[in-house]
Coordinates of C-alpha atoms and ligand atoms in Angstrom, one line a residue:
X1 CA 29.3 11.8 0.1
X2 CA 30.5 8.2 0.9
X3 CA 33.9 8.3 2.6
X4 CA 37.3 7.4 -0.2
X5 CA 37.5 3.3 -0.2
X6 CA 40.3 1.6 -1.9
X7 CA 40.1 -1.8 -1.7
X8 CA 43.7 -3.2 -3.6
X9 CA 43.2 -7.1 -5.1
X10 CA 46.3 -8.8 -5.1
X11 CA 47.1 -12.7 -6.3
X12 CA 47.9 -14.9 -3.0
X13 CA 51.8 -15.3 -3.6
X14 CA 54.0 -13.7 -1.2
X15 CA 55.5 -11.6 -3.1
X16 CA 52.4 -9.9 -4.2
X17 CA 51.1 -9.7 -0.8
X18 CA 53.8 -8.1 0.6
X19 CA 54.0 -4.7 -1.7
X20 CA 50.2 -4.9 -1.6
X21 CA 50.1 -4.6 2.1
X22 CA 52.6 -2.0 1.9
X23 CA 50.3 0.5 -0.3
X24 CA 47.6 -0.1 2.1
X25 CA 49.6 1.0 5.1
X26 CA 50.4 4.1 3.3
X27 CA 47.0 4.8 1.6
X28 CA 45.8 4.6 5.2
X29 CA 48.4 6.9 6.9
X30 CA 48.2 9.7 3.8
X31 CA 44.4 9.8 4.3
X32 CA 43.4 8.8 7.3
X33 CA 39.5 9.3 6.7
X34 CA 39.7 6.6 3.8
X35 CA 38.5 3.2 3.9
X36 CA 41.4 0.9 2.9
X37 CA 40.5 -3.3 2.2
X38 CA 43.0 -5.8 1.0
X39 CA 41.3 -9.0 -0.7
X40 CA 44.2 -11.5 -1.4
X41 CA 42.1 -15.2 -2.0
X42 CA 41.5 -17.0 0.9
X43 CA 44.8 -19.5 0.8
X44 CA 47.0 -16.9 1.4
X45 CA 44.1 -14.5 3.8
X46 CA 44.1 -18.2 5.9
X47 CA 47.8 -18.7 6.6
X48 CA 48.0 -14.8 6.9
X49 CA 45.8 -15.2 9.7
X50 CA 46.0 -18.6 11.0
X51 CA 43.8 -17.9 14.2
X52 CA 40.5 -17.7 12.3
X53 CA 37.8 -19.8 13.1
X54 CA 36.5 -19.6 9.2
X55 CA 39.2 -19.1 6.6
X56 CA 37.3 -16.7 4.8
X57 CA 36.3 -14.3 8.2
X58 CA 37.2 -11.1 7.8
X59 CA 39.9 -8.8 9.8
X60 CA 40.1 -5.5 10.8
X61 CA 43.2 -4.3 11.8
X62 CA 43.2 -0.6 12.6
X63 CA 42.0 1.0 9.4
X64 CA 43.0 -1.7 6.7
X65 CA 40.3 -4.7 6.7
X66 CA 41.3 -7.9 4.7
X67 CA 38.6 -9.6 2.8
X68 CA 39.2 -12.6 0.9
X69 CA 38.3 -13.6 -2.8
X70 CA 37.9 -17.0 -3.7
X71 CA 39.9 -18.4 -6.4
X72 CA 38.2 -22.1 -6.1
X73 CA 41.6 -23.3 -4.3
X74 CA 41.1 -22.2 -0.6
X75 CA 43.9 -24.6 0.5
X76 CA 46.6 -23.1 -2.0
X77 CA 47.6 -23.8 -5.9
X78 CA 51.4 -24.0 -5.8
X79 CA 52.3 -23.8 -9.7
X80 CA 55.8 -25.8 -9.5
X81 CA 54.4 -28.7 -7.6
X82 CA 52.2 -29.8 -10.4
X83 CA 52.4 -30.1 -14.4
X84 CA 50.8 -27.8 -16.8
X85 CA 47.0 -29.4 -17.0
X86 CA 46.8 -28.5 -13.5
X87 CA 48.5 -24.7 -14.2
X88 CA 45.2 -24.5 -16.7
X89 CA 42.6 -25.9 -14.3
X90 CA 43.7 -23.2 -12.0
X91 CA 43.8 -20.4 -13.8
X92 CA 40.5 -21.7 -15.1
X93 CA 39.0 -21.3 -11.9
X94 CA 40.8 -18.2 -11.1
X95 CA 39.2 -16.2 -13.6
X96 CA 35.9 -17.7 -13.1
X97 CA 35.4 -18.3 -9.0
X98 CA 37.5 -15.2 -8.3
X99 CA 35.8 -13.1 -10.5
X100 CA 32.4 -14.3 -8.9
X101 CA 33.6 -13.9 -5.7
X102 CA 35.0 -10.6 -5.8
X103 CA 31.5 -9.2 -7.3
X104 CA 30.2 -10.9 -4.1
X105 CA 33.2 -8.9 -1.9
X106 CA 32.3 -5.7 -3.7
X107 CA 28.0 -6.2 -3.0
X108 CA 28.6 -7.3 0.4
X109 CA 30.7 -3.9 1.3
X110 CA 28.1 -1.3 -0.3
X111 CA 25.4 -3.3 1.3
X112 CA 27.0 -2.5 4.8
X113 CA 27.1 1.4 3.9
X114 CA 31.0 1.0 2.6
X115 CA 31.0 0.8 -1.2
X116 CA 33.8 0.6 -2.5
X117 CA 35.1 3.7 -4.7
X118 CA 38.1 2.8 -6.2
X119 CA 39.8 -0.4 -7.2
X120 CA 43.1 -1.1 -7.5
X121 CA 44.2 -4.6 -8.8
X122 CA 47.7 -5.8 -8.5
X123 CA 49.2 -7.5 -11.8
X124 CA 47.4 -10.9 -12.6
X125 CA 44.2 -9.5 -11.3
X126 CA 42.4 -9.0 -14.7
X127 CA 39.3 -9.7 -13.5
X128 CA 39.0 -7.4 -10.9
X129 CA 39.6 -4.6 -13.6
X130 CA 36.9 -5.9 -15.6
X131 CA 34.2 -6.0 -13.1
X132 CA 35.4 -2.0 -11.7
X133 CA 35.0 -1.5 -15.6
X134 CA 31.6 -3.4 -15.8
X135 CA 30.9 -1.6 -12.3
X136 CA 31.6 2.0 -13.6
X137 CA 34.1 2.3 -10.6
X138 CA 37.7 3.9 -11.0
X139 CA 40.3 1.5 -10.9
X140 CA 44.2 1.9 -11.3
X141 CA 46.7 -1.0 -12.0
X142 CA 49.3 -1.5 -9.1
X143 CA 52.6 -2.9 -10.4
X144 CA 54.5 -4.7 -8.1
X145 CA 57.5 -5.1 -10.4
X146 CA 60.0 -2.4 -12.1
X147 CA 58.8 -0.2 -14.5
X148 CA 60.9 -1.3 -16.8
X149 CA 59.8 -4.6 -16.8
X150 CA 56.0 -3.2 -17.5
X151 CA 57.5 -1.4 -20.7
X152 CA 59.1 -4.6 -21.9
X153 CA 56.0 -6.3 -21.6
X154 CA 53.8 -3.2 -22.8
X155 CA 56.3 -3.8 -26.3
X156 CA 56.3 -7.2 -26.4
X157 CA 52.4 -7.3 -26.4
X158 CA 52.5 -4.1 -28.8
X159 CA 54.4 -4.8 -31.7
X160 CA 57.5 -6.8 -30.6
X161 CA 56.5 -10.5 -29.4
X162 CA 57.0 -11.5 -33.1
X163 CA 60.7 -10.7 -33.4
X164 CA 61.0 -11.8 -29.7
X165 CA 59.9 -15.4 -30.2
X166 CA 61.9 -15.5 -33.9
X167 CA 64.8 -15.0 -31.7
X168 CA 63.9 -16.7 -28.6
X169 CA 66.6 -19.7 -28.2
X170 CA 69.6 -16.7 -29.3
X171 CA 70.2 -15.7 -26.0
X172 CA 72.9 -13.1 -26.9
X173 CA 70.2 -11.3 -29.6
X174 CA 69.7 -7.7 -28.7
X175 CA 66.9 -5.7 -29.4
X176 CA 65.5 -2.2 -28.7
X177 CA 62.6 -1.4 -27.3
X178 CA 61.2 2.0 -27.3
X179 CA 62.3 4.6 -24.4
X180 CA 64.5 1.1 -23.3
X181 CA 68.1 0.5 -23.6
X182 CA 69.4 -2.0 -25.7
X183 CA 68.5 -5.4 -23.9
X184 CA 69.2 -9.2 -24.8
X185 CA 66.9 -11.9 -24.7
X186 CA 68.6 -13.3 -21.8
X187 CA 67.9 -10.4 -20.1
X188 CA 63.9 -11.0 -21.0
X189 CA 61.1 -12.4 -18.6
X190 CA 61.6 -15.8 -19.0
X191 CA 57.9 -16.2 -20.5
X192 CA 59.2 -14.9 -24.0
X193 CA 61.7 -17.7 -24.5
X194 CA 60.4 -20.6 -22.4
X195 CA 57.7 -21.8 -24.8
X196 CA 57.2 -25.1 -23.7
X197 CA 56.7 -25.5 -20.0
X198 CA 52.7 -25.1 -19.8
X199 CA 52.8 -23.8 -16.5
X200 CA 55.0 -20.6 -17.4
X201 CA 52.5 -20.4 -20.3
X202 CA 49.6 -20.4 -18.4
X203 CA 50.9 -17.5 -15.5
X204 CA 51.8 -15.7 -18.7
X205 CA 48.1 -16.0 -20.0
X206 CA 47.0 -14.0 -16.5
X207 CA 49.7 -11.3 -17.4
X208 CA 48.6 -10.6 -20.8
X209 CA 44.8 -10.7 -19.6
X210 CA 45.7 -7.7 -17.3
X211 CA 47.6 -6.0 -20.4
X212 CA 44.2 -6.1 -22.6
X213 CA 42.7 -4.7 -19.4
X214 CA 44.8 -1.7 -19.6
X215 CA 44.0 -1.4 -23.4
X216 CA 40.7 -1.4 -23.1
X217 CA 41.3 1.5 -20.4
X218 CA 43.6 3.5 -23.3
X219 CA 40.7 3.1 -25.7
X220 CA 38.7 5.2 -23.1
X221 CA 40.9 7.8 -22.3
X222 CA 41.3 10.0 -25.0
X223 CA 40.3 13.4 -23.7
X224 CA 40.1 12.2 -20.1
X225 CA 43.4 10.9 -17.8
X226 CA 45.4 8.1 -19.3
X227 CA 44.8 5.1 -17.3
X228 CA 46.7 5.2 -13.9
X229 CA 49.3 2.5 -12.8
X230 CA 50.9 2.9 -9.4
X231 CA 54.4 1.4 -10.0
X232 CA 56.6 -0.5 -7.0
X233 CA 59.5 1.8 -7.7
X234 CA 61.3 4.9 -7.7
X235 CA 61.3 7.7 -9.9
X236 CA 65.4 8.2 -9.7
X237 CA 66.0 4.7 -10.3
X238 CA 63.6 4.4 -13.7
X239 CA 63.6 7.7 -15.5
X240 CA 63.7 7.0 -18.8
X241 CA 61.4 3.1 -18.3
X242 CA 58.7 5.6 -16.7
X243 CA 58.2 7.8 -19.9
X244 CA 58.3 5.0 -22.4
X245 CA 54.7 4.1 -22.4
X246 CA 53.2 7.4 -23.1
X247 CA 49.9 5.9 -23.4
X248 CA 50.2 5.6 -19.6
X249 CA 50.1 7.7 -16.5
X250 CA 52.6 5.1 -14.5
X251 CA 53.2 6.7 -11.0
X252 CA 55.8 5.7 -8.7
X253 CA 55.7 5.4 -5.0
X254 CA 58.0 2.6 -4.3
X255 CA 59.7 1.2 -2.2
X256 CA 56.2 -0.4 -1.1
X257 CA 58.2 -2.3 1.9
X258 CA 56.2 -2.5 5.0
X259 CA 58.4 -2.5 7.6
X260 CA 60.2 0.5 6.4
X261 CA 57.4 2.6 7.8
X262 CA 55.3 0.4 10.2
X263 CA 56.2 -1.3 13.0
X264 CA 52.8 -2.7 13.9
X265 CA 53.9 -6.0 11.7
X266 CA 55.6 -7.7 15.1
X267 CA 53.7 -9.0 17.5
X268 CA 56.2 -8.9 20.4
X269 CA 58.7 -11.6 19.2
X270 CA 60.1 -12.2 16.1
X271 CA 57.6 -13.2 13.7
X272 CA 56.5 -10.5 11.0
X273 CA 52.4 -11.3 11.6
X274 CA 51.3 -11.6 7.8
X275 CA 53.5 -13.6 6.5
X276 CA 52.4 -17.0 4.8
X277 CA 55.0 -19.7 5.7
X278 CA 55.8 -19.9 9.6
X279 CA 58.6 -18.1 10.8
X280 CA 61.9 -20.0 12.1
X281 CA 62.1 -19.7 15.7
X282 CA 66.2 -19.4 15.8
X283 CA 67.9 -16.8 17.0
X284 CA 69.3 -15.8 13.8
X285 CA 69.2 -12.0 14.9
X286 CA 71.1 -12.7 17.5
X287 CA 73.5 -14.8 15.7
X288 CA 73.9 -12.3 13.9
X289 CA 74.9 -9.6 17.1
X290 CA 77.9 -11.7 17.5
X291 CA 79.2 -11.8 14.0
X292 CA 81.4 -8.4 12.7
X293 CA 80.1 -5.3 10.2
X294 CA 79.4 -6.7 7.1
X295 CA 81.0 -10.1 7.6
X296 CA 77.4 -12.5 6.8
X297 CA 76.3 -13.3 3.6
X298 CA 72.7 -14.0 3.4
X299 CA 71.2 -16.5 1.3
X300 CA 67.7 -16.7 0.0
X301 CA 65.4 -17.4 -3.4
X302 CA 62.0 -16.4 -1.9
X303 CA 58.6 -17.7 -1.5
X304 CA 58.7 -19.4 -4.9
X305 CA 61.9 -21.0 -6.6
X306 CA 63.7 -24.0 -5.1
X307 CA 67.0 -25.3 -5.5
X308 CA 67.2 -29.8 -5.7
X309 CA 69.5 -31.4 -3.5
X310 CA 72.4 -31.2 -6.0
X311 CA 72.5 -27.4 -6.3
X312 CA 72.1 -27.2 -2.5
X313 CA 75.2 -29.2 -2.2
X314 CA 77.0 -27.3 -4.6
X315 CA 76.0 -23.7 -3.2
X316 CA 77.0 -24.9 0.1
X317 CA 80.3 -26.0 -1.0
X318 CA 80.4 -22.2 -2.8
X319 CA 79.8 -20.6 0.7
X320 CA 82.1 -22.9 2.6
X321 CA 84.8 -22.3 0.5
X322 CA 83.9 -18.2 0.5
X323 CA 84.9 -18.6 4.2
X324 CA 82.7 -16.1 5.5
X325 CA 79.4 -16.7 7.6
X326 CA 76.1 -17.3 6.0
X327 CA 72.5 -17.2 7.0
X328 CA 70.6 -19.5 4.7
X329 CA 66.9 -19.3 4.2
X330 CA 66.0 -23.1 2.7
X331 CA 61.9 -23.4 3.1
X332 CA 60.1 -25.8 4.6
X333 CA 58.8 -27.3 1.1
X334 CA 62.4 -26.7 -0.3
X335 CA 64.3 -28.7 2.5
X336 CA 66.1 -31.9 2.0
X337 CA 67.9 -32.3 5.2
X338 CA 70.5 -29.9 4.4
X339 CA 71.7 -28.4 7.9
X340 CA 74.0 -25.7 6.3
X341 CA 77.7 -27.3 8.1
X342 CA 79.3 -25.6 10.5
X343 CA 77.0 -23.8 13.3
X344 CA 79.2 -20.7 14.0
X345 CA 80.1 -20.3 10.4
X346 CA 76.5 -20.9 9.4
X347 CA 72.9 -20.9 10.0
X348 CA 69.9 -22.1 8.2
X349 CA 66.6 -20.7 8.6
X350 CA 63.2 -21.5 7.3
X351 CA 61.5 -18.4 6.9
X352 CA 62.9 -15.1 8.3
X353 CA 62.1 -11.3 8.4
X354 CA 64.5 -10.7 5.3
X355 CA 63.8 -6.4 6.4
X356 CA 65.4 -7.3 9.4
X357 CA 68.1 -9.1 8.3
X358 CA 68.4 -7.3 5.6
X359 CA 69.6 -4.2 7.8
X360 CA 71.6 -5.5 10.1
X361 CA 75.3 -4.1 10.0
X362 CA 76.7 -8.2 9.9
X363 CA 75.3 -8.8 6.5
X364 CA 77.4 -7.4 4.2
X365 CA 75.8 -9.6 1.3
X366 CA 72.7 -10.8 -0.8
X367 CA 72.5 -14.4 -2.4
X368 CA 69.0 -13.4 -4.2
X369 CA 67.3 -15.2 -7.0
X370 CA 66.4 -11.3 -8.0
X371 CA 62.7 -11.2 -7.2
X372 CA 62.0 -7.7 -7.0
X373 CA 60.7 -7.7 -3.9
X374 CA 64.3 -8.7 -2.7
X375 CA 65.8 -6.4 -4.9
X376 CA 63.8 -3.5 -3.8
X377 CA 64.6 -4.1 0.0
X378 CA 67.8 -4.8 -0.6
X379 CA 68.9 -1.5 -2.1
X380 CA 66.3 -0.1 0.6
X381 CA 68.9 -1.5 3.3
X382 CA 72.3 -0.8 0.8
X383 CA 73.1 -4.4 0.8
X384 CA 75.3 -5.3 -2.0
X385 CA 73.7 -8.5 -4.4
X386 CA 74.7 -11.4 -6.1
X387 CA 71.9 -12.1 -8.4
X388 CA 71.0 -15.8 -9.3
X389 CA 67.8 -15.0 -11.3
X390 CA 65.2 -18.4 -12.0
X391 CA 62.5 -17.2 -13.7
X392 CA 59.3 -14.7 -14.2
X393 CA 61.4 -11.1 -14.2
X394 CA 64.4 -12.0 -12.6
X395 CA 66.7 -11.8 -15.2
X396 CA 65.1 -7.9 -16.3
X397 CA 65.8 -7.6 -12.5
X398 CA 69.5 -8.8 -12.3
X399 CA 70.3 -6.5 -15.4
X400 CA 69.1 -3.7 -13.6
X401 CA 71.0 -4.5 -10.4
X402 CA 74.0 -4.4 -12.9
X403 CA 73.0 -1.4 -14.1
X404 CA 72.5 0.7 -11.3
X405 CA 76.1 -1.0 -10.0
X406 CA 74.9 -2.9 -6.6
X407 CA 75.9 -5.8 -7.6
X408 CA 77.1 -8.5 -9.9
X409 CA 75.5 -11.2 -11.6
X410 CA 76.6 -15.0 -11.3
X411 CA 77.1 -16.9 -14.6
X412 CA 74.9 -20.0 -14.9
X413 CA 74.6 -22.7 -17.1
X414 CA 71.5 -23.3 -19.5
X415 CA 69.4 -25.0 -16.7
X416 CA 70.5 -22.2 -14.5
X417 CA 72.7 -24.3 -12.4
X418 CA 75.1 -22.1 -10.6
X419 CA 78.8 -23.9 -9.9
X420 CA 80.4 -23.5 -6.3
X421 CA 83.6 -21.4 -7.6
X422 CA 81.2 -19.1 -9.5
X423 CA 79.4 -18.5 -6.5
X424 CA 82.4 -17.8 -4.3
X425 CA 84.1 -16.1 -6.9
X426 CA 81.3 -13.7 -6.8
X427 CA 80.7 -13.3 -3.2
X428 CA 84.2 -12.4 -2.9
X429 CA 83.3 -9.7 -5.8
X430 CA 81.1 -7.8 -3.8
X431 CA 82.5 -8.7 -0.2
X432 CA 85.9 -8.8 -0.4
X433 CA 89.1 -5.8 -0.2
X434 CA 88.9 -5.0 -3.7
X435 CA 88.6 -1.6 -6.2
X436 CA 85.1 -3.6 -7.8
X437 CA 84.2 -4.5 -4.6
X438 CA 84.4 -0.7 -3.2
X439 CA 82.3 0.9 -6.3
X440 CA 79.5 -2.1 -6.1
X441 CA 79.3 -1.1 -2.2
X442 CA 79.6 2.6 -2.7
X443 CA 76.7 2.7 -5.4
X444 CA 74.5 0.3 -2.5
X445 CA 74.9 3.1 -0.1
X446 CA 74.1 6.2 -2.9
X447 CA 71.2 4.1 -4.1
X448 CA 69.7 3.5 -0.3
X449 CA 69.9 6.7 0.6
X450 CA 67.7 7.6 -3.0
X451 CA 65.6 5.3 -2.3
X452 CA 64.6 6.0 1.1
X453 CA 64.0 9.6 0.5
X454 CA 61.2 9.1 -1.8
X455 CA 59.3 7.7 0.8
X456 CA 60.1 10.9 3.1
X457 CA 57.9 13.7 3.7
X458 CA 58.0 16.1 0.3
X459 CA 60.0 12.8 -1.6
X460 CA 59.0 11.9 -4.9
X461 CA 57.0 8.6 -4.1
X462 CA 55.0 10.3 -1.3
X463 CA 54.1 12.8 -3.7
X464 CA 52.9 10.6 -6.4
X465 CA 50.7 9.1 -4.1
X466 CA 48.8 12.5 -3.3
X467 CA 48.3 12.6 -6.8
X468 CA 46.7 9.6 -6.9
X469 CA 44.5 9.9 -3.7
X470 CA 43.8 13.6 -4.8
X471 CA 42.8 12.4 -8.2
X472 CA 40.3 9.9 -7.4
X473 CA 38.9 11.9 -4.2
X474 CA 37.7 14.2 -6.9
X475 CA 36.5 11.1 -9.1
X476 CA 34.4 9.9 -6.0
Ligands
UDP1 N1 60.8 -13.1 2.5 C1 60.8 -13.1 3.9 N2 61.5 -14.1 4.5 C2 62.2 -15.0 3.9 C3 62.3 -15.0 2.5 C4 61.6 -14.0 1.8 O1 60.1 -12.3 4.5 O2 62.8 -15.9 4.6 C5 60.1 -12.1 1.8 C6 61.0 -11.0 1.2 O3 61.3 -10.0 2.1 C7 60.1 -10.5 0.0 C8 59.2 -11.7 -0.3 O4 59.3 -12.6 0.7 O5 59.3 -9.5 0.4 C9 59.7 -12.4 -1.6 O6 59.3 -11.7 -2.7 P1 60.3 -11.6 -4.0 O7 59.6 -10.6 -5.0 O8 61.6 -11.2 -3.6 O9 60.3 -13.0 -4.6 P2 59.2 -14.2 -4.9 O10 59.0 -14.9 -3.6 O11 58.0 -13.5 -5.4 O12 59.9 -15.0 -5.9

């Protein structure tokens, strides 16, 4: 019998490579004898590994090997910098080059005496479900947001888009979903109520493609196991979200956060090696040595969403005027001279290991735009949040963070501009010597030490993920 090989398809955005990266570790470490290959497309596998003589050579590194797709953009699609005809032509050539591709990845590996046995595609990755489908392989979808946010989009595609969009500019409307609480549209992915910006459209198209995916999977199952969704969270945190698609077997086994349990993603200095923007060479760790217990707020939106020159100036006049330290992460495509002020009161970075930062005892705060990525490590490291969602599921996100009480979310304006006193109004919130304050960082530390137990020996993530290597070692 062919040894177990999981080879896990993810879209080449950051935040999808990142949780990916982090099942593959553990799929590795749980069953050593398996056969574990990432395929992310070759603009992200490139700057991933930036060394390569061909941008589409493969790497081995230990037991995980990282094999590239094409999705007919090798030198990167970045959905912001251009209008909505070019959001079409990509996802045009997404489903059709990648798809190819990928067949291509999955031939080449059975050719070489490693077929592939199981596939597990990330959200967005339709196509790689269709061709496991068209392939007879097993596959599982691998969510790599909350599991809410995969009921509220399981609803809206089942039954509720039409009372959504009938109610899309009412921001207070509430509606219930089942096995959800009570939510209102502002609290929605921002696909249901911006209707007009193509390029929202057009991400959304991917999202409902992997949706009909899973249906088609339903239709199959009677009788058998209900289609299997590995979810990038924790059981504790999602009860009631977890049971409110019945027509699913969702699985948690979050937090997928890499450097929680490896620490082969350093190569002797400071960069994380992976990453896909370059990583600032400042000594922002130890800037961070010399500053007191949870004194720092740190600042950052993530690989995606950037802030113009006029809400730079304004958040910087926020954190000024919070006068406490701040660590600032502005990209490289997001910078417009900004240096951040004062250097001993602040220090702006480019790209940083957020993990790191994230648990050092100086930062006492998190400035995030709510990308559950951030989110997740955030409670992983019991750092307090102020949530500035943008877009995608960030405002499911920040209603979450409210609800589990780490943190508080800023009031912005229609085009999500947030105000300088709103923001130090709110930093002070969660920071400063206050009753509010105390609960929000009290419920931080109860919910890191949840959420680090699940992925302990015996916890409720690690178990979930025998069950899922157990069920598909007797499927292979
Ligand atoms: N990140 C990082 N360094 C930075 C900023 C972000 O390593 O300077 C990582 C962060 O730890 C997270 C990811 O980038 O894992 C961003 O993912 P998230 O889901 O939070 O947001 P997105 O970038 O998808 O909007």
């Amino acid at each position: 019998m062919a040894p177990q090989h999981f080879i896990i398809v993810s879209f080449p955005w950051q935040g999808h490579i990142n949780p990916a990266r982090a099942l593959a570790e553990r799929l590795v470490r749980a069953m050593p004898s398996a056969h574990v290959t990432l395929s992310a497309a070759v603009s992200a596998h490139r700057l991933m590994f930036p060394s390569l003589e061909s941008p589409d050579e493969e790497v081995h590194d230990g037991a995980i090997s990282y094999i590239p797709y094409s999705d007919g953009y090798d030198r990167g699609f970045h959905l912001f910098a251009g209008d909505e005809d070019d959001a079409r032509r990509y996802s045009e050539a997404f489903g059709r080059v990648g798809r190819e591709t990928f067949s291509t990845v999955l031939d080449r590996l059975a050719a070489r005496g490693r077929p592939v046995t199981c596939v597990v595609y990330a959200m967005l990755m339709w196509w790689a479900a269709e061709v496991a489908r068209e392939r007879g392989l097993p596959r599982a979808l691998y969510w790599n947001q909350p599991a809410t946010m995969l009921a509220v989009y399981y609803h809206y595609l089942h039954g509720y888009e039409r009372i959504v969009t009938e109610h899309a500019a009412e921001p207070g409307f509430t509606l219930s979903m089942p096995g959800l609480p009570t939510m209102a549209i502002r609290e929605l992915p921002s696909f249901f109520t911006n209707l007009t910006d193509g390029r929202l459209v057009a991400a959304f198209g991917n999202l409902r493609r992997t949706f009909e995916q899973l249906d088609l999977d339903v239709d199959i199952s009677p009788g058998g196991r209900k289609p299997m969704v590995l979810v990038n969270t924790v059981e504790a945190l999602e009860l009631g979200a977890l049971a409110s698609v019945p027509e699913l077997d969702m699985l948690p086994i979050g937090p997928a956060v890499l450097s929680l349990f490896a620490d082969g993603t350093r190569n002797g200095t400071n960069a994380v090696v992976g990453d896909l923007f370059e990583h600032d060479e400042k000594g922002y760790m130890e800037w961070l040595d010399k500053k007191p217990a949870r004194s720092v707020v740190y600042v950052s939106f993530g690989s995606m969403s950037a802030a113009n020159k006029r809400q730079k100036e304004e958040m910087q006049r926020g954190l000024a005027a919070s006068g406490r330290s701040y660590l600032w992460v502005v990209r490289k495509d997001d910078n417009d001279n900004n240096d951040g002020g004062d250097e001993e009161r602040s220090m702006v970075v480019e790209w940083c290991d957020q993990v790191r930062v994230l648990s050092h005892p100086a930062v006492g705060c998190f400035v995030t735009h709510c990308g559950w990525n951030s989110t997740l490590e955030s409670m992983a490291c019991g750092v307090p949040v102020v949530a500035v969602p943008q877009w995608s599921d960030q405002d499911t996100n920040a209603r979450l963070v409210i609800e589990w009480g780490i943190g508080v979310r800023a009031a912005i304006n229609a085009d999500r501009f947030l105000d300088a006193e709103e923001l130090t109004t709110c930093v002070e919130m969660v920071m400063g010597d206050t009753e509010e304050g105390a609960a929000i960082r009290s419920s931080s530390i109860k919910w890191k030490a949840k959420v680090q137990e699940a992925i302990t020996d015996g916890g409720s993530s690690e178990l979930n993920l025998m069950t899922f290597q157990e069920h598909f070692a007797n499927d292979a």
